Tab-separated table of C-alpha atoms in Angstrom:
chain	number	residue	atom	x	y	z
A	256	MET	CA	-0.010	-0.073	-0.010
A	257	THR	CA	1.257	3.446	-0.880
A	258	GLY	CA	1.040	6.203	1.732
A	259	ALA	CA	0.769	9.885	1.042
A	260	HIS	CA	4.418	10.506	2.046
A	261	ASP	CA	5.571	8.035	-0.689
A	262	LEU	CA	4.216	10.175	-3.519
A	263	PRO	CA	6.516	13.161	-4.221
A	264	SER	CA	5.857	12.901	-7.960
A	265	LEU	CA	2.166	13.475	-7.338
A	266	ASN	CA	2.721	16.831	-5.671
A	267	ALA	CA	2.984	18.540	-9.026
A	268	GLY	CA	-0.114	20.417	-10.213
A	269	ASP	CA	0.170	18.878	-13.747
A	270	ALA	CA	0.242	15.336	-12.600
A	271	PRO	CA	-2.509	13.171	-14.115
A	272	SER	CA	-5.860	13.393	-12.396
A	273	VAL	CA	-7.607	10.246	-11.165
A	274	TRP	CA	-10.100	10.702	-14.089
A	275	ARG	CA	-7.135	10.241	-16.506
A	276	LEU	CA	-5.935	7.155	-14.670
A	277	GLU	CA	-9.385	5.513	-14.670
A	278	HIS	CA	-10.100	6.395	-18.333
A	279	GLY	CA	-6.893	5.122	-19.678
A	280	ALA	CA	-5.477	6.003	-23.133
A	281	LEU	CA	-6.662	9.140	-24.690
A	282	PRO	CA	-7.291	9.624	-28.421
A	283	ASP	CA	-3.963	10.272	-30.205
A	284	PHE	CA	-4.164	13.630	-32.052
A	285	PRO	CA	-0.908	14.928	-33.547
A	286	PRO	CA	0.441	18.541	-33.355
A	287	LEU	CA	-0.313	20.956	-36.100
A	288	SER	CA	2.432	22.239	-38.318
A	289	GLY	CA	2.541	24.474	-41.426
A	290	ALA	CA	0.286	27.149	-42.735
A	291	VAL	CA	-3.420	26.411	-42.710
A	292	GLU	CA	-6.518	28.262	-43.710
A	293	VAL	CA	-9.920	27.310	-42.172
A	294	ASP	CA	-13.317	28.657	-41.651
A	295	THR	CA	-13.543	28.077	-37.950
A	296	LEU	CA	-10.687	27.688	-35.429
A	297	ILE	CA	-11.469	26.405	-32.010
A	298	ILE	CA	-8.801	27.073	-29.343
A	299	GLY	CA	-9.182	24.697	-26.332
A	300	GLY	CA	-9.795	20.958	-26.149
A	301	GLY	CA	-12.006	20.692	-23.147
A	302	PHE	CA	-15.726	20.710	-22.581
A	303	THR	CA	-16.364	24.034	-24.376
A	304	GLY	CA	-14.191	23.463	-27.422
A	305	LEU	CA	-15.077	19.804	-27.876
A	306	ALA	CA	-18.814	20.389	-27.606
A	307	CYS	CA	-18.568	23.204	-30.092
A	308	ALA	CA	-16.451	21.103	-32.494
A	309	LEU	CA	-18.851	18.252	-32.184
A	310	GLU	CA	-21.933	20.271	-32.967
A	311	LEU	CA	-20.298	21.882	-35.974
A	312	ALA	CA	-19.012	18.617	-37.270
A	313	GLU	CA	-22.338	16.750	-36.875
A	314	ASN	CA	-23.880	19.447	-39.140
A	315	GLY	CA	-21.433	19.244	-41.926
A	316	ALA	CA	-18.754	21.726	-40.968
A	317	GLU	CA	-14.990	20.917	-40.658
A	318	PRO	CA	-13.720	23.054	-37.580
A	319	LEU	CA	-10.044	22.874	-36.682
A	320	LEU	CA	-9.451	22.487	-32.890
A	321	ILE	CA	-6.101	22.971	-31.221
A	322	GLU	CA	-5.270	22.140	-27.635
A	323	ALA	CA	-2.049	23.054	-25.687
A	324	GLY	CA	-1.661	19.586	-24.184
A	325	PRO	CA	-3.450	16.287	-24.551
A	326	ILE	CA	-7.226	16.493	-24.780
A	327	ALA	CA	-8.818	17.372	-21.416
A	328	TRP	CA	-5.457	18.294	-19.978
A	329	GLY	CA	-6.800	21.556	-18.534
A	330	ALA	CA	-9.622	22.110	-15.944
A	331	SER	CA	-11.960	19.972	-17.923
A	332	GLY	CA	-9.984	16.907	-16.995
A	333	ARG	CA	-8.979	18.168	-13.508
A	334	ASN	CA	-12.233	18.847	-11.735
A	335	GLY	CA	-14.147	16.918	-9.232
A	336	GLY	CA	-16.489	15.486	-11.836
A	337	HIS	CA	-19.579	17.082	-10.257
A	338	VAL	CA	-22.669	17.380	-12.431
A	339	CYS	CA	-24.459	20.238	-10.780
A	340	THR	CA	-27.984	21.697	-11.010
A	341	GLY	CA	-28.457	25.408	-12.085
A	342	PHE	CA	-25.916	28.126	-11.402
A	343	ALA	CA	-23.396	28.475	-8.511
A	344	PRO	CA	-25.077	31.612	-7.072
A	345	GLY	CA	-28.587	30.552	-7.652
A	346	GLN	CA	-31.307	32.336	-9.592
A	347	ALA	CA	-31.722	35.629	-7.707
A	348	GLY	CA	-29.043	37.513	-9.607
A	349	LEU	CA	-30.568	36.476	-12.905
A	350	GLU	CA	-34.034	37.488	-11.882
A	351	ARG	CA	-32.711	40.952	-10.704
A	352	ALA	CA	-30.776	41.529	-13.954
A	353	LEU	CA	-33.025	39.920	-16.551
A	354	GLY	CA	-36.511	39.271	-14.980
A	355	ARG	CA	-38.194	36.045	-13.882
A	356	GLU	CA	-39.084	34.804	-17.312
A	357	THR	CA	-35.558	35.007	-18.731
A	358	ALA	CA	-34.167	33.491	-15.444
A	359	GLN	CA	-36.425	30.550	-15.961
A	360	GLU	CA	-35.205	30.199	-19.523
A	361	LEU	CA	-31.698	30.075	-18.445
A	362	PHE	CA	-32.369	27.609	-15.687
A	363	ASP	CA	-34.166	25.350	-18.139
A	364	LEU	CA	-31.200	25.569	-20.438
A	365	ALA	CA	-28.830	24.618	-17.678
A	366	GLU	CA	-31.079	21.583	-17.138
A	367	TYR	CA	-30.921	20.812	-20.877
A	368	GLY	CA	-27.144	20.905	-20.356
A	369	LYS	CA	-27.443	17.698	-18.313
A	370	ARG	CA	-29.713	16.083	-20.935
A	371	LEU	CA	-27.265	17.077	-23.574
A	372	ILE	CA	-24.463	15.232	-21.899
A	373	ALA	CA	-26.531	12.131	-21.804
A	374	GLU	CA	-27.593	12.578	-25.447
A	375	ILE	CA	-24.011	13.041	-26.622
A	376	GLN	CA	-23.024	9.703	-25.059
A	377	GLN	CA	-26.024	7.790	-26.385
A	378	ARG	CA	-25.753	9.218	-29.957
A	379	ASN	CA	-22.029	8.476	-30.147
A	380	GLY	CA	-21.937	5.184	-28.271
A	381	PHE	CA	-19.573	5.931	-25.325
A	382	ASP	CA	-19.895	5.866	-21.549
A	383	ALA	CA	-18.612	8.572	-19.206
A	384	HIS	CA	-19.839	6.612	-16.182
A	385	TYR	CA	-22.412	9.107	-14.799
A	386	LYS	CA	-23.999	8.230	-11.479
A	387	PRO	CA	-26.763	10.280	-9.935
A	388	GLY	CA	-27.270	11.468	-6.484
A	389	TYR	CA	-25.804	14.754	-4.981
A	390	LEU	CA	-25.511	16.086	-1.455
A	391	ILE	CA	-25.033	19.772	-0.438
A	392	CYS	CA	-24.143	19.693	3.149
A	393	ALA	CA	-24.380	22.523	5.754
A	394	ALA	CA	-20.980	23.027	7.102
A	395	TYR	CA	-22.547	25.167	10.036
A	396	ALA	CA	-25.916	25.093	11.650
A	397	ARG	CA	-26.816	28.497	10.370
A	398	HIS	CA	-26.405	27.255	6.720
A	399	VAL	CA	-29.358	24.900	7.081
A	400	ARG	CA	-31.750	27.824	6.512
A	401	ALA	CA	-29.852	28.696	3.211
A	402	LEU	CA	-30.387	24.977	2.011
A	403	ARG	CA	-34.068	25.336	2.853
A	404	GLU	CA	-34.176	28.515	0.708
A	405	GLU	CA	-32.409	26.878	-2.028
A	406	LEU	CA	-34.882	23.959	-1.953
A	407	GLU	CA	-37.740	26.493	-2.160
A	408	GLU	CA	-36.118	28.237	-5.140
A	409	LEU	CA	-35.604	25.020	-7.044
A	410	GLU	CA	-39.282	24.081	-6.560
A	411	ARG	CA	-40.330	27.550	-7.794
A	412	TYR	CA	-38.328	26.914	-10.923
A	413	GLY	CA	-40.121	23.562	-11.461
A	414	TYR	CA	-37.254	21.402	-10.321
A	415	SER	CA	-38.727	18.578	-8.099
A	416	GLY	CA	-37.374	15.561	-6.347
A	417	CYS	CA	-35.069	17.354	-3.954
A	418	ARG	CA	-35.443	17.060	-0.162
A	419	LEU	CA	-33.862	18.259	3.087
A	420	ILE	CA	-32.025	15.772	5.305
A	421	ASP	CA	-31.509	16.443	8.945
A	422	ALA	CA	-28.120	15.959	10.761
A	423	GLU	CA	-29.151	12.778	12.387
A	424	GLU	CA	-30.315	11.057	9.299
A	425	LEU	CA	-27.318	12.285	7.336
A	426	ALA	CA	-24.892	10.672	9.702
A	427	ARG	CA	-26.944	7.544	10.159
A	428	ASP	CA	-27.912	6.791	6.503
A	429	TRP	CA	-25.836	8.775	4.110
A	430	LEU	CA	-22.260	9.622	5.205
A	431	GLY	CA	-19.707	8.201	7.486
A	432	THR	CA	-19.240	11.472	9.455
A	433	ASP	CA	-21.281	13.551	11.913
A	434	ALA	CA	-19.480	16.794	10.921
A	435	PHE	CA	-22.410	18.231	8.997
A	436	HIS	CA	-25.653	19.867	10.228
A	437	GLY	CA	-27.923	18.689	7.499
A	438	ALA	CA	-28.026	18.472	3.745
A	439	LEU	CA	-29.974	18.996	0.524
A	440	PHE	CA	-30.279	15.859	-1.563
A	441	ASP	CA	-30.516	16.402	-5.361
A	442	PRO	CA	-31.326	13.138	-7.233
A	443	GLY	CA	-30.845	14.980	-10.640
A	444	ALA	CA	-27.214	15.899	-10.149
A	445	GLY	CA	-24.270	13.518	-9.649
A	446	LEU	CA	-20.788	12.442	-10.706
A	447	ILE	CA	-19.213	11.801	-14.099
A	448	ASN	CA	-15.727	10.966	-15.352
A	449	PRO	CA	-14.944	14.246	-17.192
A	450	VAL	CA	-11.988	12.860	-19.048
A	451	SER	CA	-14.125	10.106	-20.553
A	452	LEU	CA	-16.775	12.748	-21.582
A	453	CYS	CA	-14.069	14.810	-23.273
A	454	ALA	CA	-12.446	11.779	-24.941
A	455	GLY	CA	-15.803	10.612	-26.189
A	456	MET	CA	-16.687	13.994	-27.633
A	457	ALA	CA	-13.191	14.222	-29.261
A	458	ARG	CA	-13.520	10.869	-31.053
A	459	ALA	CA	-17.006	11.718	-32.119
A	460	ALA	CA	-16.024	15.198	-33.407
A	461	ALA	CA	-13.138	13.716	-35.378
A	462	LYS	CA	-15.233	10.901	-36.767
A	463	ASN	CA	-17.722	13.459	-38.108
A	464	GLY	CA	-15.040	15.688	-39.843
A	465	ALA	CA	-13.568	17.878	-37.213
A	466	HIS	CA	-9.744	18.279	-37.427
A	467	ILE	CA	-8.242	18.069	-33.865
A	468	HIS	CA	-4.535	18.564	-33.003
A	469	ALA	CA	-3.153	18.175	-29.485
A	470	HIS	CA	0.083	19.609	-28.090
A	471	THR	CA	-0.496	22.711	-30.251
A	472	PRO	CA	-0.605	25.774	-27.797
A	473	ALA	CA	-1.864	29.003	-29.286
A	474	LEU	CA	0.747	31.663	-28.672
A	475	ALA	CA	-0.785	34.697	-30.365
A	476	LEU	CA	-3.920	35.874	-31.945
A	477	GLU	CA	-4.031	38.725	-34.409
A	478	GLU	CA	-7.018	40.226	-36.327
A	479	VAL	CA	-6.359	40.540	-40.063
A	480	ASN	CA	-8.351	41.515	-42.986
A	481	GLY	CA	-11.198	39.041	-43.368
A	482	GLY	CA	-10.412	36.983	-40.319
A	483	VAL	CA	-7.982	36.156	-37.523
A	484	MET	CA	-4.429	34.735	-37.617
A	485	ALA	CA	-3.384	32.413	-34.832
A	486	ARG	CA	0.272	31.471	-34.241
A	487	THR	CA	1.532	28.296	-32.622
A	488	SER	CA	5.125	27.118	-32.142
A	489	GLY	CA	4.864	25.192	-35.458
A	490	ALA	CA	1.896	26.448	-37.379
A	491	GLN	CA	0.074	29.626	-38.636
A	492	ILE	CA	-3.671	29.351	-38.881
A	493	ARG	CA	-5.775	31.885	-40.759
A	494	ALA	CA	-9.503	31.511	-39.805
A	495	ARG	CA	-12.601	33.403	-40.763
A	496	ARG	CA	-13.784	33.156	-37.139
A	497	VAL	CA	-12.335	31.885	-33.845
A	498	VAL	CA	-13.775	30.296	-30.830
A	499	LEU	CA	-11.935	30.917	-27.538
A	500	ALA	CA	-12.580	27.859	-25.476
A	501	ALA	CA	-9.544	27.948	-23.062
A	502	ASN	CA	-11.561	29.180	-20.066
A	503	ALA	CA	-9.075	30.661	-17.634
A	504	ASN	CA	-6.562	31.185	-20.406
A	505	ASN	CA	-8.788	33.181	-22.761
A	506	GLY	CA	-7.467	36.400	-21.449
A	507	ALA	CA	-3.933	35.502	-22.423
A	508	LEU	CA	-4.963	35.701	-26.000
A	509	ARG	CA	-7.533	38.503	-25.770
A	510	PRO	CA	-6.416	40.850	-22.837
A	511	GLU	CA	-9.822	42.625	-22.829
A	512	LEU	CA	-11.354	39.409	-21.418
A	513	ALA	CA	-8.846	38.931	-18.607
A	514	PRO	CA	-10.556	41.320	-16.080
A	515	TYR	CA	-13.750	39.396	-16.167
A	516	ILE	CA	-12.361	36.161	-14.612
A	517	ILE	CA	-10.157	35.272	-11.671
A	518	PRO	CA	-8.201	31.960	-12.165
A	519	VAL	CA	-8.604	29.794	-9.091
A	520	ARG	CA	-6.358	26.671	-8.625
A	521	ALA	CA	-8.437	23.723	-6.987
A	522	CYS	CA	-6.484	20.801	-5.726
A	523	GLN	CA	-7.714	17.377	-5.006
A	524	VAL	CA	-6.439	13.876	-4.004
A	525	ALA	CA	-7.856	10.345	-4.655
A	526	THR	CA	-7.206	7.209	-2.698
A	527	GLU	CA	-6.220	3.870	-4.115
A	528	PRO	CA	-9.371	1.788	-4.785
A	529	LEU	CA	-11.202	1.076	-1.568
A	530	ALA	CA	-12.564	-2.228	-0.415
A	531	GLU	CA	-16.351	-2.172	-0.843
A	532	LEU	CA	-17.034	-2.450	2.920
A	533	LEU	CA	-14.695	0.459	3.678
A	534	ALA	CA	-16.165	2.610	0.888
A	535	ARG	CA	-19.623	1.911	2.400
A	536	THR	CA	-18.491	3.484	5.650
A	537	VAL	CA	-17.607	6.717	3.890
A	538	ILE	CA	-20.587	7.120	1.623
A	539	LYS	CA	-23.507	5.007	2.829
A	540	GLY	CA	-26.489	6.321	0.852
A	541	ASP	CA	-27.360	6.138	-2.864
A	542	VAL	CA	-25.297	9.334	-3.590
A	543	ALA	CA	-22.403	9.866	-5.933
A	544	ALA	CA	-20.996	13.220	-5.003
A	545	VAL	CA	-21.015	15.610	-2.107
A	546	THR	CA	-20.131	19.263	-1.513
A	547	ASP	CA	-20.594	21.550	1.508
A	548	THR	CA	-21.543	25.150	2.076
A	549	ARG	CA	-18.168	26.652	3.399
A	550	LEU	CA	-15.882	28.902	1.194
A	551	PRO	CA	-14.004	27.374	-0.455
A	552	PRO	CA	-16.127	24.269	-0.247
A	553	ILE	CA	-14.966	20.750	0.579
A	554	TYR	CA	-16.148	18.269	-1.986
A	555	PHE	CA	-15.813	14.483	-2.404
A	556	GLY	CA	-17.097	11.463	-4.228
A	557	LEU	CA	-16.463	7.863	-5.138
A	558	THR	CA	-15.372	6.900	-8.583
A	559	PRO	CA	-16.501	3.783	-10.431
A	560	GLN	CA	-13.369	2.062	-9.264
A	561	ARG	CA	-14.289	3.119	-5.660
A	562	ARG	CA	-11.339	5.662	-5.329
A	563	PHE	CA	-12.416	8.282	-2.867
A	564	ILE	CA	-11.864	11.890	-4.344
A	565	PHE	CA	-11.430	14.678	-1.933
A	566	GLY	CA	-10.972	18.340	-2.674
A	567	ALA	CA	-10.383	21.291	-0.346
A	568	GLY	CA	-8.799	24.674	-0.443
A	569	ALA	CA	-7.930	27.005	-3.329
A	570	SER	CA	-5.146	29.223	-4.566
A	571	TYR	CA	-5.705	32.455	-6.498
A	572	PHE	CA	-2.233	32.643	-7.799
A	573	ASN	CA	-0.603	30.889	-10.812
A	574	ARG	CA	1.590	28.609	-8.669
A	575	LEU	CA	1.120	25.710	-6.402
A	576	PRO	CA	0.307	26.967	-2.909
A	577	PHE	CA	1.622	23.777	-1.197
A	578	HIS	CA	2.494	20.113	-1.548
A	579	ILE	CA	-1.025	18.797	-2.449
A	580	THR	CA	-1.262	15.513	-0.522
A	581	PRO	CA	0.189	16.516	2.952
A	582	ASN	CA	-2.137	19.520	3.015
A	583	ILE	CA	-5.306	18.001	1.733
A	584	ARG	CA	-5.191	14.539	3.346
A	585	PRO	CA	-5.517	15.878	6.832
A	586	HIS	CA	-8.796	17.538	5.918
A	587	MET	CA	-10.045	14.313	4.546
A	588	LEU	CA	-9.057	12.367	7.701
A	589	ARG	CA	-10.745	14.912	10.008
A	590	LEU	CA	-14.045	14.002	8.317
A	591	PHE	CA	-13.246	10.382	7.663
A	592	PRO	CA	-10.706	8.935	10.103
A	593	GLN	CA	-11.620	5.385	8.832
A	594	LEU	CA	-9.624	6.332	5.787
A	595	ALA	CA	-6.272	6.541	7.805
A	596	GLU	CA	-4.839	3.483	6.193
A	597	ALA	CA	-6.004	4.189	2.704
A	598	GLY	CA	-3.252	4.991	0.255
A	599	ILE	CA	-3.194	8.125	-1.831
A	600	GLY	CA	-3.134	7.171	-5.507
A	601	ALA	CA	-3.430	10.551	-7.192
A	602	ALA	CA	-3.063	14.266	-6.357
A	603	TRP	CA	-3.532	17.020	-8.878
A	604	CYS	CA	-4.755	20.538	-9.381
A	605	GLY	CA	-6.923	22.248	-12.082
A	606	VAL	CA	-7.370	26.015	-12.759
A	607	ILE	CA	-11.001	27.114	-12.982
A	608	ALA	CA	-12.282	30.535	-13.794
A	609	VAL	CA	-14.570	32.654	-11.621
A	610	THR	CA	-16.555	35.709	-12.689
A	611	ALA	CA	-17.561	38.515	-10.415
A	612	ASN	CA	-21.169	37.430	-10.249
A	613	ARG	CA	-20.266	33.557	-10.672
A	614	TYR	CA	-22.531	33.308	-13.811
A	615	PRO	CA	-20.841	32.255	-17.134
A	616	HIS	CA	-19.437	34.959	-19.269
A	617	CYS	CA	-19.769	34.621	-23.027
A	618	GLY	CA	-20.204	36.636	-26.222
A	619	ARG	CA	-18.189	38.021	-29.155
A	620	THR	CA	-15.258	40.310	-29.278
A	621	GLY	CA	-12.879	41.783	-31.826
A	622	ARG	CA	-13.430	44.570	-34.303
A	623	ASP	CA	-15.545	42.510	-36.588
A	624	GLY	CA	-17.196	40.363	-33.814
A	625	ASN	CA	-15.653	37.166	-35.253
A	626	ILE	CA	-13.982	36.072	-32.020
A	627	TRP	CA	-16.400	34.036	-29.906
A	628	PHE	CA	-15.758	33.211	-26.383
A	629	ALA	CA	-17.210	31.488	-23.259
A	630	HIS	CA	-15.538	31.194	-19.774
A	631	GLY	CA	-16.065	31.713	-16.109
A	632	TYR	CA	-18.143	28.692	-15.163
A	633	SER	CA	-17.326	29.301	-11.587
A	634	GLY	CA	-16.955	25.719	-10.518
A	635	GLN	CA	-19.821	24.284	-12.501
A	636	GLY	CA	-18.152	23.573	-15.859
A	637	VAL	CA	-19.075	20.011	-16.468
A	638	VAL	CA	-22.563	20.992	-17.441
A	639	LEU	CA	-22.291	24.758	-18.287
A	640	ALA	CA	-19.101	24.544	-20.351
A	641	THR	CA	-20.457	21.713	-22.459
A	642	LEU	CA	-23.791	23.562	-22.847
A	643	LEU	CA	-22.082	26.835	-23.833
A	644	GLY	CA	-19.769	24.912	-26.298
A	645	HIS	CA	-22.894	23.325	-27.848
A	646	LEU	CA	-24.752	26.691	-28.006
A	647	MET	CA	-21.706	28.389	-29.618
A	648	GLY	CA	-21.670	25.652	-32.229
A	649	ARG	CA	-25.450	26.231	-32.807
A	650	ALA	CA	-24.802	29.974	-33.061
A	651	LEU	CA	-22.109	29.620	-35.609
A	652	LEU	CA	-24.513	27.523	-37.689
A	653	GLY	CA	-26.999	30.377	-37.589
A	654	ASP	CA	-29.191	29.383	-34.645
A	655	ASP	CA	-27.999	31.971	-32.009
A	656	GLU	CA	-31.110	32.635	-29.910
A	657	ARG	CA	-30.188	30.434	-26.921
A	658	PHE	CA	-26.550	31.647	-27.040
A	659	ARG	CA	-27.794	35.279	-26.956
A	660	LEU	CA	-29.674	34.541	-23.847
A	661	PHE	CA	-26.469	33.715	-21.940
A	662	ALA	CA	-24.580	36.543	-23.696
A	663	ALA	CA	-27.186	39.013	-22.181
A	664	ILE	CA	-26.272	38.218	-18.674
A	665	PRO	CA	-24.543	41.565	-17.455
A	666	HIS	CA	-20.989	41.257	-16.246
A	667	ARG	CA	-18.539	43.623	-14.784
A	668	PRO	CA	-14.862	43.258	-14.481
A	669	HIS	CA	-13.407	42.148	-11.182
A	670	LEU	CA	-12.484	45.153	-9.041
A	671	GLY	CA	-8.803	46.138	-8.633
A	672	GLY	CA	-7.432	46.360	-12.123
A	673	PRO	CA	-3.942	44.785	-12.211
A	674	LEU	CA	-4.308	44.048	-8.524
A	675	ARG	CA	-7.709	42.093	-8.984
A	676	VAL	CA	-6.336	38.794	-8.090
A	677	TRP	CA	-4.871	40.052	-4.796
A	678	LEU	CA	-8.077	41.917	-3.928
A	679	HIS	CA	-10.253	38.966	-4.700
A	680	ALA	CA	-7.984	36.700	-2.581
A	681	ALA	CA	-8.084	39.169	0.298
A	682	ARG	CA	-11.915	39.324	0.108
A	683	MET	CA	-12.131	35.521	0.142
A	684	ILE	CA	-9.800	35.336	3.137
A	685	TRP	CA	-12.001	37.771	4.986
A	686	ARG	CA	-15.072	35.725	4.222
A	687	MET	CA	-13.382	32.557	5.319
A	688	ILE	CA	-12.351	34.194	8.586
A	689	ARG	CA	-15.968	35.092	9.205
A	690	GLN	CA	-17.011	31.493	8.848
A	691	GLU	CA	-16.525	30.709	12.522
A	692	PRO	CA	-17.951	27.449	13.771
A	693	ASP	CA	-21.281	27.595	15.485
């Protein structure tokens, strides 16, 4: 058995995620070289870019997609795999900004995103190992009220089946810890292998005519007459239009987008496969994934191979804040001391993008409006990034009504200008300090 102290090689942020380990070999897409001219260039081989490429290819287009590393090497393959309902901050902000009717349309579209993920798998004959059942746990007693309000909001938006669980039932029947004060159970959310989802979309897009090239980082983007010129280390690509699907990295290519998101590095560990009886002492009920209400949240789940994934903490700077395993494993053991003898089999980080209002930011930029973008999924990218990629594909095909609904969400840049990351980090630290135990 391998202990946490035996894994120095896994304390690097670019180590493979557990999802990559469980999925196995990825599709082999070669780097791009030479001079190329295309109609549509997609930059980014994660949820957004692949869903966009797939939608275009299934409708007769031949987009070119480039990815800096292997497919799903960024946040799309490095998250917790949580398939979430709705939007991170709830519906209130959408109601205030756009009205109740449009807020309902956007909620319904987010729900369509879940169905879209299932439809993509069914249509293309692959399995990303989705399991339903989701818990949002109250970290403090005063958070139970917020969960009750969230349940009421979901019901107002026509989303049924959720229920509140009190602390006693939660510890007895659902989780092997008494650390939480209750939970909201959502049977319509769950856990998926995000690498398997990306790999399946990539294969399907390529089969339908998309041209995909991995290990081809975009280094520069320049507007030229009649289109956009992208430069990589080995290629020059002239495109009539470009889709920026690199999430936290979009601003590196279009600086006007950078102030709208804060990159957040989220780190996780995963155990070696657990014996079935031990796994059942950690997650007892029919639930696939769990998060809690603190900032930043603790989140966990069991993979199909019974590896326990556990995430905690965040860094707002583009470097590793710590050795991953020695810092996250103690948080896991405080909740689940029964895992003290479980070896750690993977430790990794992924950089997500957070907007000021925590709703996705999308639209068009450039002097001719031929640079499309979507980013800032604020921790709910499995569904929302896949959905926005699909909707951008539809918009590029001429059906832009649903994409324009998302593009109409008002956004402001993060405060602080060049110091915005520091200011955001300070605000989060202050909010964390105020989260005193009851």
